[in-house]
């Protein structure tokens, strides 16, 4: 199975400042179709996961444009341009290119400094 | 708007079978456009995929759980279900049902609220 790693595992950010989370996969996530199925999920405290980003960099409907995704191959990044209080939670990267199975990173906990 | 709701016992004894149902509203489980999946999250830990099922009954399970897991669809009730047998404390988790597209390999775009299942005598 593809192993997903994330860094850092914890991030404390001042309101209004940027944040960046790195995600790496043990194999290339380029699918036979040429697409790369790398998603980012946000899980706020006590809530279900919510998909923010699909195919590396496409924001889901309703996701603020302060969230952006980038990367290719085995290295991906989620950026938050200006952190707001509602962004507190755990962020997971997940690969679908080698489904089944879906595999998730360990998560990065974001809180406010 | 699509909604998914998990239901089932919150407490299961070791060695017994965990059974959960996901009821779908605002969309049809018989759609060929989607897979219906189960995920879980042990307390304080990350997300794990358990398996997914298609409307025609085709299933895909995580290899680590495949020998203990069974999923099925129940069209008339617009539901799908999960059974995990021979449970241990390691199966204690919040269980989520979710939907993902069948036309590509993206992760779920809709999730249920989750239900905590505790394995304990």
PDB file of C-alpha atoms in Angstrom:
ATOM      1  CA  UNK A   1       0.000   0.000   0.000  1.00  0.00           C
ATOM      2  CA  UNK A   2       1.012   3.611  -0.510  1.00  0.00           C
ATOM      3  CA  UNK A   3       2.218   5.207   2.712  1.00  0.00           C
ATOM      4  CA  UNK A   4       1.391   8.867   3.266  1.00  0.00           C
ATOM      5  CA  UNK A   5       3.447  11.047   5.603  1.00  0.00           C
ATOM      6  CA  UNK A   6       2.836  14.613   6.723  1.00  0.00           C
ATOM      7  CA  UNK A   7       4.903  17.342   8.343  1.00  0.00           C
ATOM      8  CA  UNK A   8       4.685  18.989  10.678  1.00  0.00           C
ATOM      9  CA  UNK A   9       2.317  16.930  12.809  1.00  0.00           C
ATOM     10  CA  UNK A  10       1.413  19.998  14.807  1.00  0.00           C
ATOM     11  CA  UNK A  11       1.320  23.652  13.844  1.00  0.00           C
ATOM     12  CA  UNK A  12       0.570  26.692  15.988  1.00  0.00           C
ATOM     13  CA  UNK A  13      -0.207  29.774  13.920  1.00  0.00           C
ATOM     14  CA  UNK A  14      -0.934  33.430  14.695  1.00  0.00           C
ATOM     15  CA  UNK A  15      -4.262  34.634  13.342  1.00  0.00           C
ATOM     16  CA  UNK A  16      -3.831  36.208   9.927  1.00  0.00           C
ATOM     17  CA  UNK A  17      -0.504  34.499   9.303  1.00  0.00           C
ATOM     18  CA  UNK A  18       0.121  31.808   6.674  1.00  0.00           C
ATOM     19  CA  UNK A  19       0.407  28.082   7.314  1.00  0.00           C
ATOM     20  CA  UNK A  20       1.842  25.305   5.199  1.00  0.00           C
ATOM     21  CA  UNK A  21       1.505  21.526   5.512  1.00  0.00           C
ATOM     22  CA  UNK A  22       3.620  19.062   3.583  1.00  0.00           C
ATOM     23  CA  UNK A  23       2.481  15.625   2.444  1.00  0.00           C
ATOM     24  CA  UNK A  24       4.631  12.942   0.860  1.00  0.00           C
ATOM     25  CA  UNK A  25       3.693   9.598  -0.661  1.00  0.00           C
ATOM     26  CA  UNK A  26       5.828   6.463  -0.833  1.00  0.00           C
ATOM     27  CA  UNK A  27       5.019   6.108  -4.542  1.00  0.00           C
ATOM     28  CA  UNK A  28       4.114   8.484  -7.327  1.00  0.00           C
ATOM     29  CA  UNK A  29       0.438   9.392  -7.244  1.00  0.00           C
ATOM     30  CA  UNK A  30       0.199   9.947 -10.976  1.00  0.00           C
ATOM     31  CA  UNK A  31      -2.645   7.684 -12.072  1.00  0.00           C
ATOM     32  CA  UNK A  32      -2.746   5.764 -15.342  1.00  0.00           C
ATOM     33  CA  UNK A  33      -5.281   8.378 -16.525  1.00  0.00           C
ATOM     34  CA  UNK A  34      -2.619  11.074 -16.103  1.00  0.00           C
ATOM     35  CA  UNK A  35      -4.471  12.656 -13.198  1.00  0.00           C
ATOM     36  CA  UNK A  36      -3.195  12.737  -9.622  1.00  0.00           C
ATOM     37  CA  UNK A  37      -5.792  11.853  -7.013  1.00  0.00           C
ATOM     38  CA  UNK A  38      -4.446  13.651  -3.969  1.00  0.00           C
ATOM     39  CA  UNK A  39      -7.040  15.127  -1.645  1.00  0.00           C
ATOM     40  CA  UNK A  40      -6.882  17.292   1.458  1.00  0.00           C
ATOM     41  CA  UNK A  41      -9.460  16.952   4.228  1.00  0.00           C
ATOM     42  CA  UNK A  42     -10.186  19.233   7.159  1.00  0.00           C
ATOM     43  CA  UNK A  43     -11.594  17.834  10.400  1.00  0.00           C
ATOM     44  CA  UNK A  44     -12.719  20.473  12.856  1.00  0.00           C
ATOM     45  CA  UNK A  45     -13.025  19.434  16.521  1.00  0.00           C
ATOM     46  CA  UNK A  46     -15.978  17.104  17.026  1.00  0.00           C
ATOM     47  CA  UNK A  47     -16.907  17.113  13.347  1.00  0.00           C
ATOM     48  CA  UNK A  48     -16.754  14.772  10.399  1.00  0.00           C
ATOM     49  CA  UNK A  49     -14.009  15.188   7.805  1.00  0.00           C
ATOM     50  CA  UNK A  50     -14.666  17.644   5.003  1.00  0.00           C
ATOM     51  CA  UNK A  51     -12.907  17.508   1.661  1.00  0.00           C
ATOM     52  CA  UNK A  52     -11.185  20.784   0.834  1.00  0.00           C
ATOM     53  CA  UNK A  53      -9.044  19.959  -2.187  1.00  0.00           C
ATOM     54  CA  UNK A  54      -9.183  17.302  -4.916  1.00  0.00           C
ATOM     55  CA  UNK A  55      -6.683  16.431  -7.651  1.00  0.00           C
ATOM     56  CA  UNK A  56      -3.910  18.317  -5.859  1.00  0.00           C
ATOM     57  CA  UNK A  57      -5.197  21.839  -6.306  1.00  0.00           C
ATOM     58  CA  UNK A  58      -8.944  22.033  -7.005  1.00  0.00           C
ATOM     59  CA  UNK A  59     -11.004  23.554  -4.220  1.00  0.00           C
ATOM     60  CA  UNK A  60     -14.331  21.961  -3.374  1.00  0.00           C
ATOM     61  CA  UNK A  61     -17.459  24.084  -3.495  1.00  0.00           C
ATOM     62  CA  UNK A  62     -17.653  26.538  -0.620  1.00  0.00           C
ATOM     63  CA  UNK A  63     -13.993  26.247   0.363  1.00  0.00           C
ATOM     64  CA  UNK A  64     -12.472  29.690   0.968  1.00  0.00           C
ATOM     65  CA  UNK A  65      -9.809  30.760  -1.523  1.00  0.00           C
ATOM     66  CA  UNK A  66      -7.278  31.177   1.286  1.00  0.00           C
ATOM     67  CA  UNK A  67      -6.838  27.400   0.970  1.00  0.00           C
ATOM     68  CA  UNK A  68      -4.660  26.236  -1.897  1.00  0.00           C
ATOM     69  CA  UNK A  69      -2.985  22.989  -2.864  1.00  0.00           C
ATOM     70  CA  UNK A  70       0.065  22.316  -4.947  1.00  0.00           C
ATOM     71  CA  UNK A  71       2.620  19.658  -5.774  1.00  0.00           C
ATOM     72  CA  UNK A  72       3.217  16.713  -8.039  1.00  0.00           C
ATOM     73  CA  UNK A  73       4.405  13.127  -8.060  1.00  0.00           C
ATOM     74  CA  UNK A  74       5.168  12.332  -4.431  1.00  0.00           C
ATOM     75  CA  UNK A  75       5.303  15.728  -2.759  1.00  0.00           C
ATOM     76  CA  UNK A  76       2.294  17.928  -2.056  1.00  0.00           C
ATOM     77  CA  UNK A  77       1.516  21.011  -0.010  1.00  0.00           C
ATOM     78  CA  UNK A  78      -1.572  22.591   1.514  1.00  0.00           C
ATOM     79  CA  UNK A  79      -1.276  26.306   2.123  1.00  0.00           C
ATOM     80  CA  UNK A  80      -3.531  28.549   4.139  1.00  0.00           C
ATOM     81  CA  UNK A  81      -2.751  32.132   3.182  1.00  0.00           C
ATOM     82  CA  UNK A  82      -4.173  33.802   6.298  1.00  0.00           C
ATOM     83  CA  UNK A  83      -5.267  31.535   9.124  1.00  0.00           C
ATOM     84  CA  UNK A  84      -8.639  32.264  10.702  1.00  0.00           C
ATOM     85  CA  UNK A  85     -10.067  30.924  13.949  1.00  0.00           C
ATOM     86  CA  UNK A  86     -12.402  28.559  12.063  1.00  0.00           C
ATOM     87  CA  UNK A  87      -9.390  26.827  10.493  1.00  0.00           C
ATOM     88  CA  UNK A  88      -8.496  25.126  13.789  1.00  0.00           C
ATOM     89  CA  UNK A  89      -8.579  21.370  13.356  1.00  0.00           C
ATOM     90  CA  UNK A  90      -6.695  18.448  11.882  1.00  0.00           C
ATOM     91  CA  UNK A  91      -5.742  18.313   8.215  1.00  0.00           C
ATOM     92  CA  UNK A  92      -5.254  15.036   6.383  1.00  0.00           C
ATOM     93  CA  UNK A  93      -3.873  14.305   2.960  1.00  0.00           C
ATOM     94  CA  UNK A  94      -5.255  11.228   1.250  1.00  0.00           C
ATOM     95  CA  UNK A  95      -4.377   9.381  -1.925  1.00  0.00           C
ATOM     96  CA  UNK A  96      -6.874   7.728  -4.241  1.00  0.00           C
ATOM     97  CA  UNK A  97      -4.618   7.046  -7.201  1.00  0.00           C
ATOM     98  CA  UNK A  98      -3.835   3.566  -5.917  1.00  0.00           C
ATOM     99  CA  UNK A  99      -7.368   2.764  -4.679  1.00  0.00           C
ATOM    100  CA  UNK A 100      -8.145   0.355  -3.298  1.00  0.00           C
ATOM    101  CA  UNK A 101      -7.251   1.227  -0.640  1.00  0.00           C
ATOM    102  CA  UNK A 102      -7.571   4.919   0.114  1.00  0.00           C
ATOM    103  CA  UNK A 103      -4.685   5.819   2.422  1.00  0.00           C
ATOM    104  CA  UNK A 104      -4.444   8.859   4.657  1.00  0.00           C
ATOM    105  CA  UNK A 105      -1.578  10.744   6.160  1.00  0.00           C
ATOM    106  CA  UNK A 106      -1.328  10.835   9.980  1.00  0.00           C
ATOM    107  CA  UNK A 107      -2.836  14.314  10.138  1.00  0.00           C
ATOM    108  CA  UNK A 108      -1.523  17.755  11.042  1.00  0.00           C
ATOM    109  CA  UNK A 109      -3.110  19.522  13.991  1.00  0.00           C
ATOM    110  CA  UNK A 110      -3.483  23.270  13.469  1.00  0.00           C
ATOM    111  CA  UNK A 111      -4.222  25.571  16.367  1.00  0.00           C
ATOM    112  CA  UNK A 112      -3.986  29.276  17.102  1.00  0.00           C
ATOM    113  CA  UNK A 113      -0.965  30.665  18.881  1.00  0.00           C
TER     114      UNK A 113
ATOM    115  CA  UNK B   1     -28.844  17.921  -0.419  1.00  0.00           C
ATOM    116  CA  UNK B   2     -27.326  14.536   0.267  1.00  0.00           C
ATOM    117  CA  UNK B   3     -27.309  13.352   3.853  1.00  0.00           C
ATOM    118  CA  UNK B   4     -25.846  10.178   5.327  1.00  0.00           C
ATOM    119  CA  UNK B   5     -26.690   8.915   8.796  1.00  0.00           C
ATOM    120  CA  UNK B   6     -25.010   6.054  10.619  1.00  0.00           C
ATOM    121  CA  UNK B   7     -26.939   3.958  13.127  1.00  0.00           C
ATOM    122  CA  UNK B   8     -26.285   0.910  15.245  1.00  0.00           C
ATOM    123  CA  UNK B   9     -25.251  -0.269  18.714  1.00  0.00           C
ATOM    124  CA  UNK B  10     -22.742   1.897  20.502  1.00  0.00           C
ATOM    125  CA  UNK B  11     -21.378  -0.997  22.553  1.00  0.00           C
ATOM    126  CA  UNK B  12     -20.284  -4.401  21.273  1.00  0.00           C
ATOM    127  CA  UNK B  13     -18.726  -7.231  23.253  1.00  0.00           C
ATOM    128  CA  UNK B  14     -15.345  -8.653  22.285  1.00  0.00           C
ATOM    129  CA  UNK B  15     -15.520 -11.538  19.788  1.00  0.00           C
ATOM    130  CA  UNK B  16     -19.014 -10.480  18.669  1.00  0.00           C
ATOM    131  CA  UNK B  17     -20.119  -8.792  15.436  1.00  0.00           C
ATOM    132  CA  UNK B  18     -20.329  -5.037  14.945  1.00  0.00           C
ATOM    133  CA  UNK B  19     -23.247  -4.065  12.697  1.00  0.00           C
ATOM    134  CA  UNK B  20     -23.929  -0.588  11.351  1.00  0.00           C
ATOM    135  CA  UNK B  21     -26.345   0.867   8.840  1.00  0.00           C
ATOM    136  CA  UNK B  22     -25.982   4.029   6.802  1.00  0.00           C
ATOM    137  CA  UNK B  23     -29.229   5.643   5.671  1.00  0.00           C
ATOM    138  CA  UNK B  24     -28.948   7.893   2.631  1.00  0.00           C
ATOM    139  CA  UNK B  25     -31.362  10.737   1.984  1.00  0.00           C
ATOM    140  CA  UNK B  26     -31.406  13.345  -0.758  1.00  0.00           C
ATOM    141  CA  UNK B  27     -29.876  10.899  -3.222  1.00  0.00           C
ATOM    142  CA  UNK B  28     -30.286   7.357  -4.456  1.00  0.00           C
ATOM    143  CA  UNK B  29     -28.013   4.527  -3.424  1.00  0.00           C
ATOM    144  CA  UNK B  30     -28.863   2.855  -6.748  1.00  0.00           C
ATOM    145  CA  UNK B  31     -26.975   5.546  -8.660  1.00  0.00           C
ATOM    146  CA  UNK B  32     -24.193   4.157 -10.847  1.00  0.00           C
ATOM    147  CA  UNK B  33     -22.228   7.366 -10.258  1.00  0.00           C
ATOM    148  CA  UNK B  34     -21.069   6.574  -6.739  1.00  0.00           C
ATOM    149  CA  UNK B  35     -19.449   4.122  -4.391  1.00  0.00           C
ATOM    150  CA  UNK B  36     -20.638   4.015  -0.796  1.00  0.00           C
ATOM    151  CA  UNK B  37     -17.868   3.664   1.735  1.00  0.00           C
ATOM    152  CA  UNK B  38     -17.112   3.056   5.388  1.00  0.00           C
ATOM    153  CA  UNK B  39     -14.271   4.715   7.263  1.00  0.00           C
ATOM    154  CA  UNK B  40     -13.282   4.708  10.907  1.00  0.00           C
ATOM    155  CA  UNK B  41     -11.254   6.769  13.360  1.00  0.00           C
ATOM    156  CA  UNK B  42      -9.991   5.237  16.616  1.00  0.00           C
ATOM    157  CA  UNK B  43     -10.112   7.694  19.528  1.00  0.00           C
ATOM    158  CA  UNK B  44      -7.395  10.310  19.144  1.00  0.00           C
ATOM    159  CA  UNK B  45      -6.083   8.719  15.954  1.00  0.00           C
ATOM    160  CA  UNK B  46      -6.319   9.221  12.206  1.00  0.00           C
ATOM    161  CA  UNK B  47      -8.717   8.146   9.482  1.00  0.00           C
ATOM    162  CA  UNK B  48      -8.836   4.631   8.045  1.00  0.00           C
ATOM    163  CA  UNK B  49     -10.705   3.294   5.029  1.00  0.00           C
ATOM    164  CA  UNK B  50     -12.618   0.077   5.716  1.00  0.00           C
ATOM    165  CA  UNK B  51     -14.218  -0.609   2.367  1.00  0.00           C
ATOM    166  CA  UNK B  52     -16.595   0.539  -0.364  1.00  0.00           C
ATOM    167  CA  UNK B  53     -19.564  -0.958  -2.138  1.00  0.00           C
ATOM    168  CA  UNK B  54     -21.165  -0.255  -5.495  1.00  0.00           C
ATOM    169  CA  UNK B  55     -24.917  -0.306  -6.126  1.00  0.00           C
ATOM    170  CA  UNK B  56     -24.618  -3.709  -7.852  1.00  0.00           C
ATOM    171  CA  UNK B  57     -23.022  -5.225  -4.751  1.00  0.00           C
ATOM    172  CA  UNK B  58     -19.383  -5.163  -5.888  1.00  0.00           C
ATOM    173  CA  UNK B  59     -17.202  -4.622  -2.857  1.00  0.00           C
ATOM    174  CA  UNK B  60     -13.657  -3.490  -2.146  1.00  0.00           C
ATOM    175  CA  UNK B  61     -12.192  -3.981   1.319  1.00  0.00           C
ATOM    176  CA  UNK B  62      -9.000  -2.919   3.028  1.00  0.00           C
ATOM    177  CA  UNK B  63      -6.707  -5.963   3.024  1.00  0.00           C
ATOM    178  CA  UNK B  64      -6.076  -5.628   6.754  1.00  0.00           C
ATOM    179  CA  UNK B  65      -9.786  -6.078   7.508  1.00  0.00           C
ATOM    180  CA  UNK B  66     -10.983  -8.127   4.537  1.00  0.00           C
ATOM    181  CA  UNK B  67     -11.282 -11.404   6.434  1.00  0.00           C
ATOM    182  CA  UNK B  68     -13.638  -9.880   9.028  1.00  0.00           C
ATOM    183  CA  UNK B  69     -15.686  -7.377   7.035  1.00  0.00           C
ATOM    184  CA  UNK B  70     -18.839  -7.608   4.947  1.00  0.00           C
ATOM    185  CA  UNK B  71     -20.785  -4.801   3.305  1.00  0.00           C
ATOM    186  CA  UNK B  72     -24.134  -4.896   1.548  1.00  0.00           C
ATOM    187  CA  UNK B  73     -26.660  -2.552  -0.043  1.00  0.00           C
ATOM    188  CA  UNK B  74     -30.371  -2.418   0.734  1.00  0.00           C
ATOM    189  CA  UNK B  75     -32.040  -0.649  -2.171  1.00  0.00           C
ATOM    190  CA  UNK B  76     -35.668  -0.457  -0.952  1.00  0.00           C
ATOM    191  CA  UNK B  77     -34.567   1.344   2.207  1.00  0.00           C
ATOM    192  CA  UNK B  78     -31.824   3.380   0.491  1.00  0.00           C
ATOM    193  CA  UNK B  79     -29.330   1.994   2.974  1.00  0.00           C
ATOM    194  CA  UNK B  80     -26.022   0.192   3.014  1.00  0.00           C
ATOM    195  CA  UNK B  81     -24.501  -1.718   5.880  1.00  0.00           C
ATOM    196  CA  UNK B  82     -21.255  -2.818   7.489  1.00  0.00           C
ATOM    197  CA  UNK B  83     -20.514  -5.903   9.533  1.00  0.00           C
ATOM    198  CA  UNK B  84     -17.213  -6.539  11.283  1.00  0.00           C
ATOM    199  CA  UNK B  85     -16.932  -9.884  13.039  1.00  0.00           C
ATOM    200  CA  UNK B  86     -14.681 -11.095  15.837  1.00  0.00           C
ATOM    201  CA  UNK B  87     -14.192  -7.568  17.167  1.00  0.00           C
ATOM    202  CA  UNK B  88     -11.551  -6.594  19.700  1.00  0.00           C
ATOM    203  CA  UNK B  89     -10.787  -3.392  21.568  1.00  0.00           C
ATOM    204  CA  UNK B  90      -8.768  -2.297  18.529  1.00  0.00           C
ATOM    205  CA  UNK B  91     -12.054  -1.939  16.626  1.00  0.00           C
ATOM    206  CA  UNK B  92     -13.238   0.784  18.995  1.00  0.00           C
ATOM    207  CA  UNK B  93     -13.646   3.851  16.815  1.00  0.00           C
ATOM    208  CA  UNK B  94     -15.953   6.453  15.363  1.00  0.00           C
ATOM    209  CA  UNK B  95     -17.371   4.871  12.215  1.00  0.00           C
ATOM    210  CA  UNK B  96     -18.282   7.090   9.267  1.00  0.00           C
ATOM    211  CA  UNK B  97     -20.213   6.294   6.123  1.00  0.00           C
ATOM    212  CA  UNK B  98     -19.438   8.354   3.042  1.00  0.00           C
ATOM    213  CA  UNK B  99     -19.891   8.655  -0.695  1.00  0.00           C
ATOM    214  CA  UNK B 100     -17.244   8.808  -3.420  1.00  0.00           C
ATOM    215  CA  UNK B 101     -17.477   9.006  -7.178  1.00  0.00           C
ATOM    216  CA  UNK B 102     -17.198   5.870  -9.275  1.00  0.00           C
ATOM    217  CA  UNK B 103     -15.902   7.748 -12.318  1.00  0.00           C
ATOM    218  CA  UNK B 104     -12.602   8.694 -10.734  1.00  0.00           C
ATOM    219  CA  UNK B 105     -10.460   7.982  -7.713  1.00  0.00           C
ATOM    220  CA  UNK B 106     -11.245  10.990  -5.546  1.00  0.00           C
ATOM    221  CA  UNK B 107     -11.988  10.653  -1.856  1.00  0.00           C
ATOM    222  CA  UNK B 108     -15.443  11.183  -0.368  1.00  0.00           C
ATOM    223  CA  UNK B 109     -17.276  14.424  -0.989  1.00  0.00           C
ATOM    224  CA  UNK B 110     -20.025  13.651   1.544  1.00  0.00           C
ATOM    225  CA  UNK B 111     -19.743  12.112   5.005  1.00  0.00           C
ATOM    226  CA  UNK B 112     -22.116  11.090   7.754  1.00  0.00           C
ATOM    227  CA  UNK B 113     -21.765  12.573  11.217  1.00  0.00           C
ATOM    228  CA  UNK B 114     -20.157   9.409  12.555  1.00  0.00           C
ATOM    229  CA  UNK B 115     -21.104   6.994  15.315  1.00  0.00           C
ATOM    230  CA  UNK B 116     -18.889   5.837  18.165  1.00  0.00           C
ATOM    231  CA  UNK B 117     -18.671   2.087  18.624  1.00  0.00           C
ATOM    232  CA  UNK B 118     -16.951   0.837  21.756  1.00  0.00           C
ATOM    233  CA  UNK B 119     -15.821  -2.777  22.064  1.00  0.00           C
ATOM    234  CA  UNK B 120     -15.921  -3.780  25.704  1.00  0.00           C
ATOM    235  CA  UNK B 121     -17.321  -6.502  27.926  1.00  0.00           C
TER     236      UNK B 121
END
